[in-house]
Amino acid sequence: MPEGNIIHRLARVHHRWLAGRQFTADSPQGRFSQDARRLSGRTLLAVEAHGKHLFHHFEGGVHLHLHLGLFGNIRHFRAGAPPPSAACRLRLASPHATLYLSGPQSCELLSPEAERTLRARLGEDPLRPEASPARAFEALRRSRAPLATVLLDQERISGVGNILRAEALFLAHLPPQLPASELRPEDFERLWAALRLLLEDAARDGRIVTPHAPPTALTLPGKRREDRFTVYDREGQPCPRCATPIVRLALSGRGLFFCPSCQAPRGKKR
DNA sequence: TGCAGATGATGAG
DNA sequence: TCATCCTCTGCAG
């Protein structure tokens, strides 16, 4: 379930709970056993997120890099952790907290140099304080591909996933098919503001709920997942702005949801 | 109980 | 563009 908001939330929670503590590490699944031994006994100094990448900095210049990919999951327990599943790639345990990591796309130890190289490739992360909207704008405009495709390119803007791109494009009134090179400054300002709003709220609340989602989405814990969104996963349901049925398109093999009326290409608004 | 699909990324062709 | 990797969940039968 990880987009940038989830990763930033994990970084904040882990930093608050776990920094300054010493951990033992092992790999119940066995695929990380050798590196886990290198981690074991070290004190965690800091945790930070960049886009969808999570970095745990341990003493001695040992940096744990995690990318959860599509299936990865991290569970944390303050006490009474249940036995890990057989798929648990990494268990980090201290007397105060235990983490279970399963299904990550990347779980590796990096030198500080390797981490710098990796992060140099990543685009602007709207949740990071040093993020430059101007650089993000230029990065997007360098591509002639559809905006919806370019938004998922982590080397241009990092942290945006399939839900956030759909919801942000909707909030910004932008057609997903618009060539990114034709993005105007005023379009980008709305898009950047929408991304920051969605990411900040979701990083704080632990889940994405868009401003146009039904009010019950914020109050009913058992609410269906798609009711938290305005367009994502709502094919055929009425757009909250104009009541036109939401459309789903397959773009590069992934579902793209949008309103064909209020996100119509320029000059084709219905 | 088994299968399809999912909020991701990469490499081959 | 497609296949592949990794894990979990929801749903059909």
PDB file of C-alpha atoms (C1' of nucleotides) in Angstrom:
ATOM      1  CA  MET A   1       0.000   0.000   0.000  1.00  0.00           C
ATOM      2  CA  PRO A   2       2.924   2.394  -0.072  1.00  0.00           C
ATOM      3  CA  GLU A   3       3.009   5.769  -1.763  1.00  0.00           C
ATOM      4  CA  GLY A   4       5.225   8.601  -0.568  1.00  0.00           C
ATOM      5  CA  ASN A   5       2.811   9.619   2.174  1.00  0.00           C
ATOM      6  CA  ILE A   6       3.007   6.190   3.815  1.00  0.00           C
ATOM      7  CA  ILE A   7       6.789   6.201   3.648  1.00  0.00           C
ATOM      8  CA  HIS A   8       7.002   9.649   5.231  1.00  0.00           C
ATOM      9  CA  ARG A   9       4.622   8.578   7.951  1.00  0.00           C
ATOM     10  CA  LEU A  10       6.724   5.498   8.636  1.00  0.00           C
ATOM     11  CA  ALA A  11       9.847   7.650   8.782  1.00  0.00           C
ATOM     12  CA  ARG A  12       8.248  10.047  11.270  1.00  0.00           C
ATOM     13  CA  VAL A  13       6.899   7.274  13.486  1.00  0.00           C
ATOM     14  CA  HIS A  14      10.110   5.260  13.410  1.00  0.00           C
ATOM     15  CA  HIS A  15      12.247   8.305  14.116  1.00  0.00           C
ATOM     16  CA  ARG A  16      10.080   9.269  17.072  1.00  0.00           C
ATOM     17  CA  TRP A  17       9.795   5.772  18.544  1.00  0.00           C
ATOM     18  CA  LEU A  18      13.021   4.122  17.639  1.00  0.00           C
ATOM     19  CA  ALA A  19      15.894   6.576  17.180  1.00  0.00           C
ATOM     20  CA  GLY A  20      18.479   6.257  19.928  1.00  0.00           C
ATOM     21  CA  ARG A  21      17.693   2.608  20.585  1.00  0.00           C
ATOM     22  CA  GLN A  22      19.857  -0.422  19.989  1.00  0.00           C
ATOM     23  CA  PHE A  23      18.425  -3.258  17.912  1.00  0.00           C
ATOM     24  CA  THR A  24      18.997  -6.894  17.236  1.00  0.00           C
ATOM     25  CA  ALA A  25      18.276  -7.919  13.664  1.00  0.00           C
ATOM     26  CA  ASP A  26      17.538 -11.214  11.996  1.00  0.00           C
ATOM     27  CA  SER A  27      15.810 -12.531   8.892  1.00  0.00           C
ATOM     28  CA  PRO A  28      13.205 -15.221   9.655  1.00  0.00           C
ATOM     29  CA  GLN A  29      12.843 -15.765   5.894  1.00  0.00           C
ATOM     30  CA  GLY A  30      16.604 -16.078   5.515  1.00  0.00           C
ATOM     31  CA  ARG A  31      17.154 -13.792   2.516  1.00  0.00           C
ATOM     32  CA  PHE A  32      18.668 -10.992   4.578  1.00  0.00           C
ATOM     33  CA  SER A  33      20.501 -13.044   7.195  1.00  0.00           C
ATOM     34  CA  GLN A  34      24.045 -11.978   6.356  1.00  0.00           C
ATOM     35  CA  ASP A  35      23.241  -8.249   6.346  1.00  0.00           C
ATOM     36  CA  ALA A  36      21.050  -8.615   9.406  1.00  0.00           C
ATOM     37  CA  ARG A  37      24.117  -9.806  11.296  1.00  0.00           C
ATOM     38  CA  ARG A  38      25.904  -6.587  10.284  1.00  0.00           C
ATOM     39  CA  LEU A  39      22.997  -4.546  11.633  1.00  0.00           C
ATOM     40  CA  SER A  40      22.572  -6.400  14.886  1.00  0.00           C
ATOM     41  CA  GLY A  41      23.697  -4.575  17.998  1.00  0.00           C
ATOM     42  CA  ARG A  42      23.846  -1.147  16.352  1.00  0.00           C
ATOM     43  CA  THR A  43      22.009   1.945  17.544  1.00  0.00           C
ATOM     44  CA  LEU A  44      19.535   3.602  15.200  1.00  0.00           C
ATOM     45  CA  LEU A  45      20.451   7.250  14.778  1.00  0.00           C
ATOM     46  CA  ALA A  46      17.818   8.637  12.414  1.00  0.00           C
ATOM     47  CA  VAL A  47      15.112   7.681   9.940  1.00  0.00           C
ATOM     48  CA  GLU A  48      14.141   9.648   6.856  1.00  0.00           C
ATOM     49  CA  ALA A  49      12.100   9.288   3.704  1.00  0.00           C
ATOM     50  CA  HIS A  50      12.742  10.437   0.166  1.00  0.00           C
ATOM     51  CA  GLY A  51       9.848   9.705  -2.159  1.00  0.00           C
ATOM     52  CA  LYS A  52       8.999   6.031  -1.744  1.00  0.00           C
ATOM     53  CA  HIS A  53      12.410   5.204  -0.287  1.00  0.00           C
ATOM     54  CA  LEU A  54      12.985   4.776   3.433  1.00  0.00           C
ATOM     55  CA  PHE A  55      16.418   5.156   5.034  1.00  0.00           C
ATOM     56  CA  HIS A  56      17.320   3.981   8.536  1.00  0.00           C
ATOM     57  CA  HIS A  57      20.712   5.371   9.567  1.00  0.00           C
ATOM     58  CA  PHE A  58      22.573   3.214  12.087  1.00  0.00           C
ATOM     59  CA  GLU A  59      25.772   3.987  13.940  1.00  0.00           C
ATOM     60  CA  GLY A  60      28.995   3.156  12.151  1.00  0.00           C
ATOM     61  CA  GLY A  61      27.834   4.536   8.794  1.00  0.00           C
ATOM     62  CA  VAL A  62      25.527   1.575   8.155  1.00  0.00           C
ATOM     63  CA  HIS A  63      22.457   2.670   6.222  1.00  0.00           C
ATOM     64  CA  LEU A  64      19.428   0.413   5.737  1.00  0.00           C
ATOM     65  CA  HIS A  65      17.579   1.212   2.519  1.00  0.00           C
ATOM     66  CA  LEU A  66      14.007  -0.039   2.108  1.00  0.00           C
ATOM     67  CA  HIS A  67      11.667   0.246  -0.835  1.00  0.00           C
ATOM     68  CA  LEU A  68       8.343  -1.474  -0.283  1.00  0.00           C
ATOM     69  CA  GLY A  69       7.349  -1.768  -3.933  1.00  0.00           C
ATOM     70  CA  LEU A  70       3.811  -2.923  -4.569  1.00  0.00           C
ATOM     71  CA  PHE A  71       3.576  -5.603  -1.895  1.00  0.00           C
ATOM     72  CA  GLY A  72       5.950  -4.574   0.832  1.00  0.00           C
ATOM     73  CA  ASN A  73       4.683  -4.101   4.343  1.00  0.00           C
ATOM     74  CA  ILE A  74       6.126  -2.949   7.653  1.00  0.00           C
ATOM     75  CA  ARG A  75       4.389  -3.700  10.905  1.00  0.00           C
ATOM     76  CA  HIS A  76       5.550  -2.309  14.226  1.00  0.00           C
ATOM     77  CA  PHE A  77       4.729  -3.369  17.742  1.00  0.00           C
ATOM     78  CA  ARG A  78       5.540  -1.562  20.958  1.00  0.00           C
ATOM     79  CA  ALA A  79       5.127  -4.735  22.991  1.00  0.00           C
ATOM     80  CA  GLY A  80       3.851  -8.264  22.589  1.00  0.00           C
ATOM     81  CA  ALA A  81       4.874  -8.792  18.952  1.00  0.00           C
ATOM     82  CA  PRO A  82       3.270 -11.951  17.520  1.00  0.00           C
ATOM     83  CA  PRO A  83       5.508 -14.551  15.845  1.00  0.00           C
ATOM     84  CA  PRO A  84       6.685 -13.291  12.425  1.00  0.00           C
ATOM     85  CA  SER A  85       5.317 -14.868   9.272  1.00  0.00           C
ATOM     86  CA  ALA A  86       7.524 -17.179   7.222  1.00  0.00           C
ATOM     87  CA  ALA A  87       7.836 -14.369   4.666  1.00  0.00           C
ATOM     88  CA  CYS A  88       9.306 -11.899   7.172  1.00  0.00           C
ATOM     89  CA  ARG A  89      12.448 -10.567   5.469  1.00  0.00           C
ATOM     90  CA  LEU A  90      13.754  -8.532   8.404  1.00  0.00           C
ATOM     91  CA  ARG A  91      12.963  -8.396  12.103  1.00  0.00           C
ATOM     92  CA  LEU A  92      14.374  -5.466  14.081  1.00  0.00           C
ATOM     93  CA  ALA A  93      13.850  -5.847  17.792  1.00  0.00           C
ATOM     94  CA  SER A  94      14.582  -3.789  20.883  1.00  0.00           C
ATOM     95  CA  PRO A  95      13.048  -4.040  24.365  1.00  0.00           C
ATOM     96  CA  HIS A  96      10.735  -1.162  23.389  1.00  0.00           C
ATOM     97  CA  ALA A  97       9.657  -1.945  19.840  1.00  0.00           C
ATOM     98  CA  THR A  98       9.770  -4.602  17.150  1.00  0.00           C
ATOM     99  CA  LEU A  99       9.509  -4.162  13.375  1.00  0.00           C
ATOM    100  CA  TYR A 100       8.543  -6.816  10.837  1.00  0.00           C
ATOM    101  CA  LEU A 101       9.322  -6.203   7.166  1.00  0.00           C
ATOM    102  CA  SER A 102       7.847  -8.422   4.456  1.00  0.00           C
ATOM    103  CA  GLY A 103       7.697  -8.373   0.668  1.00  0.00           C
ATOM    104  CA  PRO A 104       9.965  -5.379   0.023  1.00  0.00           C
ATOM    105  CA  GLN A 105      11.230  -4.577  -3.428  1.00  0.00           C
ATOM    106  CA  SER A 106      14.531  -3.489  -1.877  1.00  0.00           C
ATOM    107  CA  CYS A 107      16.029  -4.292   1.498  1.00  0.00           C
ATOM    108  CA  GLU A 108      19.756  -3.615   1.490  1.00  0.00           C
ATOM    109  CA  LEU A 109      22.597  -2.021   3.381  1.00  0.00           C
ATOM    110  CA  LEU A 110      24.158   0.974   1.665  1.00  0.00           C
ATOM    111  CA  SER A 111      27.314   2.946   2.267  1.00  0.00           C
ATOM    112  CA  PRO A 112      26.773   6.700   2.647  1.00  0.00           C
ATOM    113  CA  GLU A 113      28.170   7.149  -0.889  1.00  0.00           C
ATOM    114  CA  ALA A 114      25.775   4.589  -2.362  1.00  0.00           C
ATOM    115  CA  GLU A 115      22.866   6.274  -0.630  1.00  0.00           C
ATOM    116  CA  ARG A 116      23.886   9.670  -2.035  1.00  0.00           C
ATOM    117  CA  THR A 117      24.081   8.188  -5.535  1.00  0.00           C
ATOM    118  CA  LEU A 118      20.640   6.635  -5.208  1.00  0.00           C
ATOM    119  CA  ARG A 119      19.075   9.811  -3.880  1.00  0.00           C
ATOM    120  CA  ALA A 120      20.693  11.943  -6.560  1.00  0.00           C
ATOM    121  CA  ARG A 121      18.567  10.075  -9.105  1.00  0.00           C
ATOM    122  CA  LEU A 122      15.302  10.871  -7.339  1.00  0.00           C
ATOM    123  CA  GLY A 123      13.153  13.813  -8.338  1.00  0.00           C
ATOM    124  CA  GLU A 124      11.760  16.500  -6.069  1.00  0.00           C
ATOM    125  CA  ASP A 125       9.768  15.112  -3.171  1.00  0.00           C
ATOM    126  CA  PRO A 126       6.923  17.537  -2.323  1.00  0.00           C
ATOM    127  CA  LEU A 127       7.111  16.490   1.334  1.00  0.00           C
ATOM    128  CA  ARG A 128      10.787  17.288   1.798  1.00  0.00           C
ATOM    129  CA  PRO A 129      11.572  20.792   3.063  1.00  0.00           C
ATOM    130  CA  GLU A 130      14.285  21.435   0.478  1.00  0.00           C
ATOM    131  CA  ALA A 131      11.999  20.451  -2.449  1.00  0.00           C
ATOM    132  CA  SER A 132      12.138  22.961  -5.301  1.00  0.00           C
ATOM    133  CA  PRO A 133       8.866  23.401  -7.202  1.00  0.00           C
ATOM    134  CA  ALA A 134      10.809  25.144  -9.971  1.00  0.00           C
ATOM    135  CA  ARG A 135      13.033  22.097 -10.527  1.00  0.00           C
ATOM    136  CA  ALA A 136       9.985  19.815 -10.448  1.00  0.00           C
ATOM    137  CA  PHE A 137       8.257  21.970 -13.059  1.00  0.00           C
ATOM    138  CA  GLU A 138      11.278  21.856 -15.344  1.00  0.00           C
ATOM    139  CA  ALA A 139      11.624  18.097 -14.872  1.00  0.00           C
ATOM    140  CA  LEU A 140       7.995  17.525 -15.865  1.00  0.00           C
ATOM    141  CA  ARG A 141       8.213  19.855 -18.855  1.00  0.00           C
ATOM    142  CA  ARG A 142      11.184  17.979 -20.303  1.00  0.00           C
ATOM    143  CA  SER A 143       8.867  15.133 -21.354  1.00  0.00           C
ATOM    144  CA  ARG A 144       6.293  15.059 -24.114  1.00  0.00           C
ATOM    145  CA  ALA A 145       4.610  11.985 -22.622  1.00  0.00           C
ATOM    146  CA  PRO A 146       1.136  12.340 -21.071  1.00  0.00           C
ATOM    147  CA  LEU A 147       1.183  14.089 -17.722  1.00  0.00           C
ATOM    148  CA  ALA A 148      -0.337  11.045 -16.015  1.00  0.00           C
ATOM    149  CA  THR A 149       2.588   8.908 -17.195  1.00  0.00           C
ATOM    150  CA  VAL A 150       5.264  11.431 -16.299  1.00  0.00           C
ATOM    151  CA  LEU A 151       3.884  11.916 -12.784  1.00  0.00           C
ATOM    152  CA  LEU A 152       4.775   8.302 -11.951  1.00  0.00           C
ATOM    153  CA  ASP A 153       8.385   8.816 -13.070  1.00  0.00           C
ATOM    154  CA  GLN A 154      10.233   8.952  -9.746  1.00  0.00           C
ATOM    155  CA  GLU A 155      13.209  10.696 -11.360  1.00  0.00           C
ATOM    156  CA  ARG A 156      11.027  13.753 -12.031  1.00  0.00           C
ATOM    157  CA  ILE A 157       8.823  13.934  -8.931  1.00  0.00           C
ATOM    158  CA  SER A 158       9.263  11.318  -6.240  1.00  0.00           C
ATOM    159  CA  GLY A 159       6.623   9.853  -3.999  1.00  0.00           C
ATOM    160  CA  VAL A 160       3.629   9.962  -6.349  1.00  0.00           C
ATOM    161  CA  GLY A 161       1.808   6.667  -6.930  1.00  0.00           C
ATOM    162  CA  ASN A 162      -1.257   5.600  -8.834  1.00  0.00           C
ATOM    163  CA  ILE A 163      -3.817   6.896  -6.334  1.00  0.00           C
ATOM    164  CA  LEU A 164      -2.145  10.239  -5.783  1.00  0.00           C
ATOM    165  CA  ARG A 165      -1.693  10.963  -9.477  1.00  0.00           C
ATOM    166  CA  ALA A 166      -5.404  10.381 -10.127  1.00  0.00           C
ATOM    167  CA  GLU A 167      -6.553  12.432  -7.152  1.00  0.00           C
ATOM    168  CA  ALA A 168      -4.060  15.271  -7.694  1.00  0.00           C
ATOM    169  CA  LEU A 169      -4.871  15.622 -11.397  1.00  0.00           C
ATOM    170  CA  PHE A 170      -8.550  15.775 -10.485  1.00  0.00           C
ATOM    171  CA  LEU A 171      -8.035  18.390  -7.769  1.00  0.00           C
ATOM    172  CA  ALA A 172      -5.910  20.463 -10.158  1.00  0.00           C
ATOM    173  CA  HIS A 173      -8.485  20.221 -12.987  1.00  0.00           C
ATOM    174  CA  LEU A 174      -5.870  18.790 -15.331  1.00  0.00           C
ATOM    175  CA  PRO A 175      -6.408  16.355 -18.211  1.00  0.00           C
ATOM    176  CA  PRO A 176      -4.258  13.240 -17.707  1.00  0.00           C
ATOM    177  CA  GLN A 177      -3.516  13.059 -21.445  1.00  0.00           C
ATOM    178  CA  LEU A 178      -1.998  16.566 -21.543  1.00  0.00           C
ATOM    179  CA  PRO A 179       1.578  16.364 -22.843  1.00  0.00           C
ATOM    180  CA  ALA A 180       3.757  17.277 -19.860  1.00  0.00           C
ATOM    181  CA  SER A 181       5.750  19.651 -22.066  1.00  0.00           C
ATOM    182  CA  GLU A 182       2.588  21.760 -22.485  1.00  0.00           C
ATOM    183  CA  LEU A 183       2.076  22.222 -18.754  1.00  0.00           C
ATOM    184  CA  ARG A 184       1.691  25.931 -17.992  1.00  0.00           C
ATOM    185  CA  PRO A 185       3.077  27.545 -14.812  1.00  0.00           C
ATOM    186  CA  GLU A 186      -0.410  28.157 -13.442  1.00  0.00           C
ATOM    187  CA  ASP A 187      -1.329  24.492 -14.115  1.00  0.00           C
ATOM    188  CA  PHE A 188       1.764  23.341 -12.299  1.00  0.00           C
ATOM    189  CA  GLU A 189       1.066  25.590  -9.304  1.00  0.00           C
ATOM    190  CA  ARG A 190      -2.326  23.920  -8.848  1.00  0.00           C
ATOM    191  CA  LEU A 191      -0.815  20.467  -9.343  1.00  0.00           C
ATOM    192  CA  TRP A 192       2.018  21.037  -6.868  1.00  0.00           C
ATOM    193  CA  ALA A 193      -0.407  22.461  -4.304  1.00  0.00           C
ATOM    194  CA  ALA A 194      -2.701  19.437  -4.749  1.00  0.00           C
ATOM    195  CA  LEU A 195       0.193  17.004  -4.344  1.00  0.00           C
ATOM    196  CA  ARG A 196       1.420  18.755  -1.209  1.00  0.00           C
ATOM    197  CA  LEU A 197      -2.086  18.870   0.267  1.00  0.00           C
ATOM    198  CA  LEU A 198      -2.788  15.186  -0.382  1.00  0.00           C
ATOM    199  CA  LEU A 199       0.648  14.000   0.716  1.00  0.00           C
ATOM    200  CA  GLU A 200       0.703  16.095   3.895  1.00  0.00           C
ATOM    201  CA  ASP A 201      -2.790  15.061   4.966  1.00  0.00           C
ATOM    202  CA  ALA A 202      -2.130  11.423   4.190  1.00  0.00           C
ATOM    203  CA  ALA A 203       1.244  11.390   5.924  1.00  0.00           C
ATOM    204  CA  ARG A 204      -0.404  12.857   9.031  1.00  0.00           C
ATOM    205  CA  ASP A 205      -3.587  10.761   8.999  1.00  0.00           C
ATOM    206  CA  GLY A 206      -2.050   7.523   7.739  1.00  0.00           C
ATOM    207  CA  ARG A 207      -4.283   7.245   4.690  1.00  0.00           C
ATOM    208  CA  ILE A 208      -5.339   9.195   1.641  1.00  0.00           C
ATOM    209  CA  VAL A 209      -8.727  10.913   1.871  1.00  0.00           C
ATOM    210  CA  THR A 210      -9.387  13.520  -0.793  1.00  0.00           C
ATOM    211  CA  PRO A 211     -11.333  16.723  -0.129  1.00  0.00           C
ATOM    212  CA  HIS A 212     -14.230  15.702  -2.385  1.00  0.00           C
ATOM    213  CA  ALA A 213     -14.572  12.225  -0.904  1.00  0.00           C
ATOM    214  CA  PRO A 214     -17.893  11.555   0.842  1.00  0.00           C
ATOM    215  CA  PRO A 215     -17.830  12.977   4.412  1.00  0.00           C
ATOM    216  CA  THR A 216     -18.404   9.501   5.816  1.00  0.00           C
ATOM    217  CA  ALA A 217     -14.945   8.547   4.629  1.00  0.00           C
ATOM    218  CA  LEU A 218     -13.485  10.479   7.550  1.00  0.00           C
ATOM    219  CA  THR A 219     -15.788   9.140  10.223  1.00  0.00           C
ATOM    220  CA  LEU A 220     -16.588   5.538   9.453  1.00  0.00           C
ATOM    221  CA  PRO A 221     -13.553   3.315  10.042  1.00  0.00           C
ATOM    222  CA  GLY A 222     -15.082   0.434   8.128  1.00  0.00           C
ATOM    223  CA  LYS A 223     -15.879   2.533   5.064  1.00  0.00           C
ATOM    224  CA  ARG A 224     -15.080   0.919   1.759  1.00  0.00           C
ATOM    225  CA  ARG A 225     -11.675   1.873   0.439  1.00  0.00           C
ATOM    226  CA  GLU A 226     -12.918   3.507  -2.763  1.00  0.00           C
ATOM    227  CA  ASP A 227     -15.204   5.838  -0.795  1.00  0.00           C
ATOM    228  CA  ARG A 228     -12.115   7.662   0.450  1.00  0.00           C
ATOM    229  CA  PHE A 229     -11.322   8.795  -3.077  1.00  0.00           C
ATOM    230  CA  THR A 230     -12.984  11.078  -5.591  1.00  0.00           C
ATOM    231  CA  VAL A 231     -11.890   9.390  -8.807  1.00  0.00           C
ATOM    232  CA  TYR A 232      -9.510   6.520  -8.013  1.00  0.00           C
ATOM    233  CA  ASP A 233     -11.303   3.160  -8.153  1.00  0.00           C
ATOM    234  CA  ARG A 234     -14.633   4.873  -8.798  1.00  0.00           C
ATOM    235  CA  GLU A 235     -15.250   3.926 -12.416  1.00  0.00           C
ATOM    236  CA  GLY A 236     -18.852   4.635 -13.444  1.00  0.00           C
ATOM    237  CA  GLN A 237     -19.657   6.637 -10.324  1.00  0.00           C
ATOM    238  CA  PRO A 238     -20.633  10.315 -10.634  1.00  0.00           C
ATOM    239  CA  CYS A 239     -17.963  12.994 -10.497  1.00  0.00           C
ATOM    240  CA  PRO A 240     -18.584  15.068  -7.326  1.00  0.00           C
ATOM    241  CA  ARG A 241     -18.130  18.270  -9.324  1.00  0.00           C
ATOM    242  CA  CYS A 242     -20.227  17.645 -12.453  1.00  0.00           C
ATOM    243  CA  ALA A 243     -21.867  14.187 -12.018  1.00  0.00           C
ATOM    244  CA  THR A 244     -20.286  12.819 -15.213  1.00  0.00           C
ATOM    245  CA  PRO A 245     -19.400   9.129 -14.722  1.00  0.00           C
ATOM    246  CA  ILE A 246     -15.747   8.578 -13.830  1.00  0.00           C
ATOM    247  CA  VAL A 247     -13.758   6.787 -16.536  1.00  0.00           C
ATOM    248  CA  ARG A 248     -11.019   4.184 -16.193  1.00  0.00           C
ATOM    249  CA  LEU A 249      -8.283   3.936 -18.825  1.00  0.00           C
ATOM    250  CA  ALA A 250      -5.392   1.499 -18.924  1.00  0.00           C
ATOM    251  CA  LEU A 251      -2.244   3.556 -19.271  1.00  0.00           C
ATOM    252  CA  SER A 252       1.051   1.639 -19.396  1.00  0.00           C
ATOM    253  CA  GLY A 253      -0.755  -1.317 -17.905  1.00  0.00           C
ATOM    254  CA  ARG A 254      -2.123   0.560 -14.903  1.00  0.00           C
ATOM    255  CA  GLY A 255      -5.565   1.920 -14.203  1.00  0.00           C
ATOM    256  CA  LEU A 256      -5.982   5.649 -14.610  1.00  0.00           C
ATOM    257  CA  PHE A 257      -9.218   7.197 -13.279  1.00  0.00           C
ATOM    258  CA  PHE A 258     -10.487  10.658 -14.199  1.00  0.00           C
ATOM    259  CA  CYS A 259     -13.548  12.718 -14.999  1.00  0.00           C
ATOM    260  CA  PRO A 260     -13.869  13.034 -18.803  1.00  0.00           C
ATOM    261  CA  SER A 261     -15.781  16.284 -18.435  1.00  0.00           C
ATOM    262  CA  CYS A 262     -14.014  18.483 -15.879  1.00  0.00           C
ATOM    263  CA  GLN A 263     -10.634  17.010 -16.853  1.00  0.00           C
ATOM    264  CA  ALA A 264     -11.261  17.219 -20.589  1.00  0.00           C
ATOM    265  CA  PRO A 265      -8.342  18.303 -22.790  1.00  0.00           C
ATOM    266  CA  ARG A 266      -8.069  22.050 -23.361  1.00  0.00           C
ATOM    267  CA  GLY A 267     -10.663  23.375 -25.734  1.00  0.00           C
ATOM    268  CA  LYS A 268     -12.790  20.254 -25.365  1.00  0.00           C
ATOM    269  CA  LYS A 269     -14.568  20.991 -22.085  1.00  0.00           C
ATOM    270  CA  ARG A 270     -18.119  19.772 -22.231  1.00  0.00           C
TER     271      ARG A 270
ATOM    272  C1'  DT B   1      -9.545 -23.241  -1.276  1.00  0.00           C
ATOM    273  C1'  DG B   2      -7.702 -21.181  -5.182  1.00  0.00           C
ATOM    274  C1'  DC B   3      -7.270 -17.366  -8.110  1.00  0.00           C
ATOM    275  C1'  DA B   4      -7.024 -12.528  -9.620  1.00  0.00           C
ATOM    276  C1'  DG B   5      -5.586  -8.194  -8.721  1.00  0.00           C
ATOM    277  C1'  DA B   6      -3.166  -4.536  -6.187  1.00  0.00           C
ATOM    278  C1'  DT B   7      -1.008   2.104  -3.961  1.00  0.00           C
ATOM    279  C1'  DG B   8       5.989  -0.420  -7.861  1.00  0.00           C
ATOM    280  C1'  DA B   9      10.071  -0.844 -10.449  1.00  0.00           C
ATOM    281  C1'  DT B  10      13.102  -3.013 -13.695  1.00  0.00           C
ATOM    282  C1'  DG B  11      14.901  -5.405 -17.676  1.00  0.00           C
ATOM    283  C1'  DA B  12      14.229  -7.680 -22.191  1.00  0.00           C
ATOM    284  C1'  DG B  13      12.738  -7.351 -26.757  1.00  0.00           C
TER     285       DG B  13
ATOM    286  C1'  DT C   1       4.711  -3.271 -23.974  1.00  0.00           C
ATOM    287  C1'  DC C   2       5.209  -7.283 -21.524  1.00  0.00           C
ATOM    288  C1'  DA C   3       7.073 -10.425 -18.028  1.00  0.00           C
ATOM    289  C1'  DT C   4       8.866 -10.808 -13.680  1.00  0.00           C
ATOM    290  C1'  DC C   5       9.603 -10.389  -8.705  1.00  0.00           C
ATOM    291  C1'  DC C   6       7.582 -10.145  -4.069  1.00  0.00           C
ATOM    292  C1'  DT C   7       3.024 -10.787  -0.449  1.00  0.00           C
ATOM    293  C1'  DC C   8      -1.536 -10.183   0.940  1.00  0.00           C
ATOM    294  C1'  DT C   9      -6.594  -9.612   0.474  1.00  0.00           C
ATOM    295  C1'  DG C  10     -11.118 -10.187  -1.323  1.00  0.00           C
ATOM    296  C1'  DC C  11     -14.132 -12.850  -3.757  1.00  0.00           C
ATOM    297  C1'  DA C  12     -16.112 -16.760  -6.370  1.00  0.00           C
ATOM    298  C1'  DG C  13     -17.211 -21.397  -6.245  1.00  0.00           C
TER     299       DG C  13
END
